[in-house]
GROMACS .gro file of C-alpha atoms in nm:
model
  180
    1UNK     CA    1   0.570   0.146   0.501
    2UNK     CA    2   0.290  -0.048   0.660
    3UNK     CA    3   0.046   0.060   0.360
    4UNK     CA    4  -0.186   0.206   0.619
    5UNK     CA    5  -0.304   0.578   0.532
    6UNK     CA    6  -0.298   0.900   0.777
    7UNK     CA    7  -0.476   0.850   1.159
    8UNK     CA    8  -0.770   1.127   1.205
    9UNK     CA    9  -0.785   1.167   1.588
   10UNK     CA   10  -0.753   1.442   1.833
   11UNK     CA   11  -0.364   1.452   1.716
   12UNK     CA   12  -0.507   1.605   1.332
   13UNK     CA   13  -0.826   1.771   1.434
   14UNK     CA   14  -1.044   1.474   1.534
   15UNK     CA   15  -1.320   1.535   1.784
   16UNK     CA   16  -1.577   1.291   2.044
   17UNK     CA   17  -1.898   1.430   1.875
   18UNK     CA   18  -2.078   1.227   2.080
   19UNK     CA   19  -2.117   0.887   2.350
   20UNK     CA   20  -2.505   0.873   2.285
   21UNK     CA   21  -2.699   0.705   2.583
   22UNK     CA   22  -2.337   0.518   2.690
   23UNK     CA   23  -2.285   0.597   3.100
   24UNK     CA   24  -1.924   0.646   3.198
   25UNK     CA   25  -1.820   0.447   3.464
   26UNK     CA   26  -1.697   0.659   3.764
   27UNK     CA   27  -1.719   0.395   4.071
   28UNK     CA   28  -1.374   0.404   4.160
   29UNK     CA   29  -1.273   0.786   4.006
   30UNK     CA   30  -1.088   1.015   4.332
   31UNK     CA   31  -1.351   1.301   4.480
   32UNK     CA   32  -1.174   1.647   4.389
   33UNK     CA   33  -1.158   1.900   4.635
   34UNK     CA   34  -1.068   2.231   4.691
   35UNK     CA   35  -0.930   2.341   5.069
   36UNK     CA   36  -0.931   1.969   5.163
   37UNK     CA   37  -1.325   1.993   5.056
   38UNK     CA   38  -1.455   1.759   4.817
   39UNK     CA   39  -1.639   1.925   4.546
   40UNK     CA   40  -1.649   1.686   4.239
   41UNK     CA   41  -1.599   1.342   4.132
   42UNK     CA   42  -1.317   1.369   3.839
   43UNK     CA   43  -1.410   1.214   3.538
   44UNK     CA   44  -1.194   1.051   3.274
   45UNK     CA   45  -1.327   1.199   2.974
   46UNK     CA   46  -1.401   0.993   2.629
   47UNK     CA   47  -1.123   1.183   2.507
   48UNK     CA   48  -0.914   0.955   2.607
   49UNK     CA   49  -0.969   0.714   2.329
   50UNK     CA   50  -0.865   0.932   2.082
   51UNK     CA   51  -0.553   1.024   2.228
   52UNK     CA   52  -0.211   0.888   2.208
   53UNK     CA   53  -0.158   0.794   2.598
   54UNK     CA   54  -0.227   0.440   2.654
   55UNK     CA   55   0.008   0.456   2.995
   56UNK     CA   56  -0.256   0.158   3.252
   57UNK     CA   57  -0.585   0.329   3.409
   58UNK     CA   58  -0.567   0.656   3.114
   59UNK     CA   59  -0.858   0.526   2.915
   60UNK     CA   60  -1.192   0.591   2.878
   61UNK     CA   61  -1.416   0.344   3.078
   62UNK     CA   62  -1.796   0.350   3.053
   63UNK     CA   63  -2.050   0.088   3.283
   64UNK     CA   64  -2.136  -0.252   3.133
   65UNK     CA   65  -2.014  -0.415   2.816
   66UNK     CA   66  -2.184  -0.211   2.585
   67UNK     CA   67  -2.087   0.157   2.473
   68UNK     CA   68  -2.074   0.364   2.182
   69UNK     CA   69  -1.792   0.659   2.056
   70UNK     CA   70  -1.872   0.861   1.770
   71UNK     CA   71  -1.574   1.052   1.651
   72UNK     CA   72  -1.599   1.371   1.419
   73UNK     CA   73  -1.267   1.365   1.190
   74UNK     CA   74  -1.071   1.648   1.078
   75UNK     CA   75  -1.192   1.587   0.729
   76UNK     CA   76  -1.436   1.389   0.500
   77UNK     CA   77  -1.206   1.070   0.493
   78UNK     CA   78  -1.259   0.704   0.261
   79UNK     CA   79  -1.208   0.478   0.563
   80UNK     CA   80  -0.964   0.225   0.506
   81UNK     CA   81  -0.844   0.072   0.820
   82UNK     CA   82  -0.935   0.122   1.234
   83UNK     CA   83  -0.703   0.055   1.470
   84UNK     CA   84  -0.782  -0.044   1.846
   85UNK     CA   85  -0.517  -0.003   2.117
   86UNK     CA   86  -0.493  -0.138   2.525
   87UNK     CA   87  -0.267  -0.164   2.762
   88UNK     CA   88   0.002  -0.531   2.711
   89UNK     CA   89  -0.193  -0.748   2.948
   90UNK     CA   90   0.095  -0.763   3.153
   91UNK     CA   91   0.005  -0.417   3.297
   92UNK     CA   92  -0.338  -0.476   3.298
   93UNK     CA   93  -0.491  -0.544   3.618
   94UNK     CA   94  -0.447  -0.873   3.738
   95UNK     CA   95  -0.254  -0.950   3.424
   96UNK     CA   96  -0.559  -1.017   3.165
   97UNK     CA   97  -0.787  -0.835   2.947
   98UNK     CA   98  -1.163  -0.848   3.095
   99UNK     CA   99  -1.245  -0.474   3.060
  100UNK     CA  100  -1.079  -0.478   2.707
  101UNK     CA  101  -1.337  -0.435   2.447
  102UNK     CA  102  -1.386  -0.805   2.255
  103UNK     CA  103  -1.674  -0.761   1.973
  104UNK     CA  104  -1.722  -0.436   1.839
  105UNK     CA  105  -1.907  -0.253   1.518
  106UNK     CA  106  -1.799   0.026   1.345
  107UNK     CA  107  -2.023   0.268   1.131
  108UNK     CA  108  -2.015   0.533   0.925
  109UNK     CA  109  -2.223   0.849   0.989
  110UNK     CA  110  -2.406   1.067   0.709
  111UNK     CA  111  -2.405   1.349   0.985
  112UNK     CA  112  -2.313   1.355   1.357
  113UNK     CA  113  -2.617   1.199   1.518
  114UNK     CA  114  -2.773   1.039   1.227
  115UNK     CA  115  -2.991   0.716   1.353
  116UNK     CA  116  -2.850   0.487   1.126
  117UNK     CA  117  -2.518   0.411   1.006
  118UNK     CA  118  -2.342   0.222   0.727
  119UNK     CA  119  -2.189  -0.062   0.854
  120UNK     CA  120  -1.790  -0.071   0.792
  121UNK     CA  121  -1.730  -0.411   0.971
  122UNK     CA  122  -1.743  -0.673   1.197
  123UNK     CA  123  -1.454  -0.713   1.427
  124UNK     CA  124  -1.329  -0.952   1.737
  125UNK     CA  125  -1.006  -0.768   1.942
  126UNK     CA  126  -0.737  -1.040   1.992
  127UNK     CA  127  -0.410  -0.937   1.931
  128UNK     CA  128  -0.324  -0.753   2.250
  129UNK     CA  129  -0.203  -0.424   2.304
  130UNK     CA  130  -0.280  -0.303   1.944
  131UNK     CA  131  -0.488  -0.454   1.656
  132UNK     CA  132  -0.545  -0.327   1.308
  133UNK     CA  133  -0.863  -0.368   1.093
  134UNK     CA  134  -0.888  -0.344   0.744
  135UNK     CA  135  -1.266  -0.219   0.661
  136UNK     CA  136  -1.486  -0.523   0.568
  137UNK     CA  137  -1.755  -0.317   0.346
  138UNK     CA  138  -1.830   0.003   0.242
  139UNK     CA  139  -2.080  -0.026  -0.069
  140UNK     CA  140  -2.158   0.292  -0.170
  141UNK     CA  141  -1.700   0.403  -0.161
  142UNK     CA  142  -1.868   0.658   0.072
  143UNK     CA  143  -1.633   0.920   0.234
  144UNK     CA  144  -1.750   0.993   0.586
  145UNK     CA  145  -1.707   1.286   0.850
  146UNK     CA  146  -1.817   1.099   1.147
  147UNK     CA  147  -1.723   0.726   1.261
  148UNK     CA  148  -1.901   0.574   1.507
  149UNK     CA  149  -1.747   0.235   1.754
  150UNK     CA  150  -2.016   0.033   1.902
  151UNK     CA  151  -1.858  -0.209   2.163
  152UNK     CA  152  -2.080  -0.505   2.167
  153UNK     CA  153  -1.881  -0.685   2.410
  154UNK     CA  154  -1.554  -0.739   2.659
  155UNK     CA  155  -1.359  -0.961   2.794
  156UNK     CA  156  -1.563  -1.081   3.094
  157UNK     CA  157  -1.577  -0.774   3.352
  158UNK     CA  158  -1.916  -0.720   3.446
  159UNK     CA  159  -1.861  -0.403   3.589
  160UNK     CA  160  -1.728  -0.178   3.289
  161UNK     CA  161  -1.558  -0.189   2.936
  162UNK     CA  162  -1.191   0.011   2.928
  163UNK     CA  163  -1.137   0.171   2.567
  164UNK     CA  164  -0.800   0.301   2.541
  165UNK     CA  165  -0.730   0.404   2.244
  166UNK     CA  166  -0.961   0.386   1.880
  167UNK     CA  167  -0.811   0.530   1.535
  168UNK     CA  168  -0.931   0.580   1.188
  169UNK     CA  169  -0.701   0.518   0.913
  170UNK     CA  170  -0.776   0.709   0.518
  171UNK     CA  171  -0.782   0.863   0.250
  172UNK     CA  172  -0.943   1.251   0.259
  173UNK     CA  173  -1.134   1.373   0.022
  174UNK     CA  174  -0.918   1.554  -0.260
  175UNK     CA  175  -1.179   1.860  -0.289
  176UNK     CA  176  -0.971   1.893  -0.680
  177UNK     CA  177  -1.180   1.542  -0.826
  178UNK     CA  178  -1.508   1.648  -0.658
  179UNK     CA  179  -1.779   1.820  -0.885
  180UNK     CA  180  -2.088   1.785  -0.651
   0.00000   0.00000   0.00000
């Protein structure tokens, strides 16, 4: 056993609560159409990063190098580890990683757009596909509904930031031990 605790994404429950003022990036997305018609630009939803699918283009890309993915888990869960996913460079386009997020934060949310969030850690994506981060702080042994990903940075493409895939790893709440 690798000592890490039960994932909360879409696969138990897990839901995108929200992508705040983030812009998905939808440059080069196919026009749908209906009758040969085309309607509406498809979108690849933030979904996507949550999901267990990490097959090259099936992420969730937003513009810049800068974007944020709140998350509402299945259950009030003690954060323990997160776990960031891409494609093996060797499938990535033009065989490197300069949409894959590089710096990113990760909070913890007191409710699902709460202003401010408690800081969990610090972290720098470099072991490609798939990296695992143990939390760095978490003061308060706070259990937390909502976890929010801020990508602070990528690999070097201007254009837009590819998240593939972003779990939380826990502990929930055991309702039994709580008297609030």
């Amino acid at each position: 056993s690798s000592g890490i605790n039960a994932e909360y994404g879409e696969s138990s429950g897990g839901i995108v609560f929200t992508i705040g003022e983030t812009e998905p990036y939808t440059k080069d997305t196919p026009w749908m159409g209906v009758f040969g018609i085309s309607i509406w630009k498809s979108c690849k939803t933030p979904r996507l990063a949550i999901q267990a699918n990490n097959s090259p283009g099936n992420c969730w890309s937003f513009f810049g190098d800068h974007g944020t993915l709140t998350v509402q888990l299945s259950a009030q869960v003690f954060p323990e580890f997160f776990t960031l996913d891409h494609i093996p460079l060797e499938l990535a386009p033009g065989k490197n990683a300069s949409s894959a997020p590089k710096h990113f934060r990760v909070l913890g949310l007191d409710y699902g757009n709460a202003p401010k969030g408690h800081v969990l850690g610090n972290y720098e994506f470099t072991k490609f596909p798939i990296e695992t981060f143990a939390v760095q702080q978490n003061p308060y042994e706070k259990y937390f509904r909502f976890i929010k990903i801020e990508v602070l940075s990528n690999y070097g493409n201007k254009d837009y930031t590819c998240l593939y895939r972003f779990r939380v790893h826990g502990k929930p709440h055991d309702i039994d031990t709580y008297n609030g």
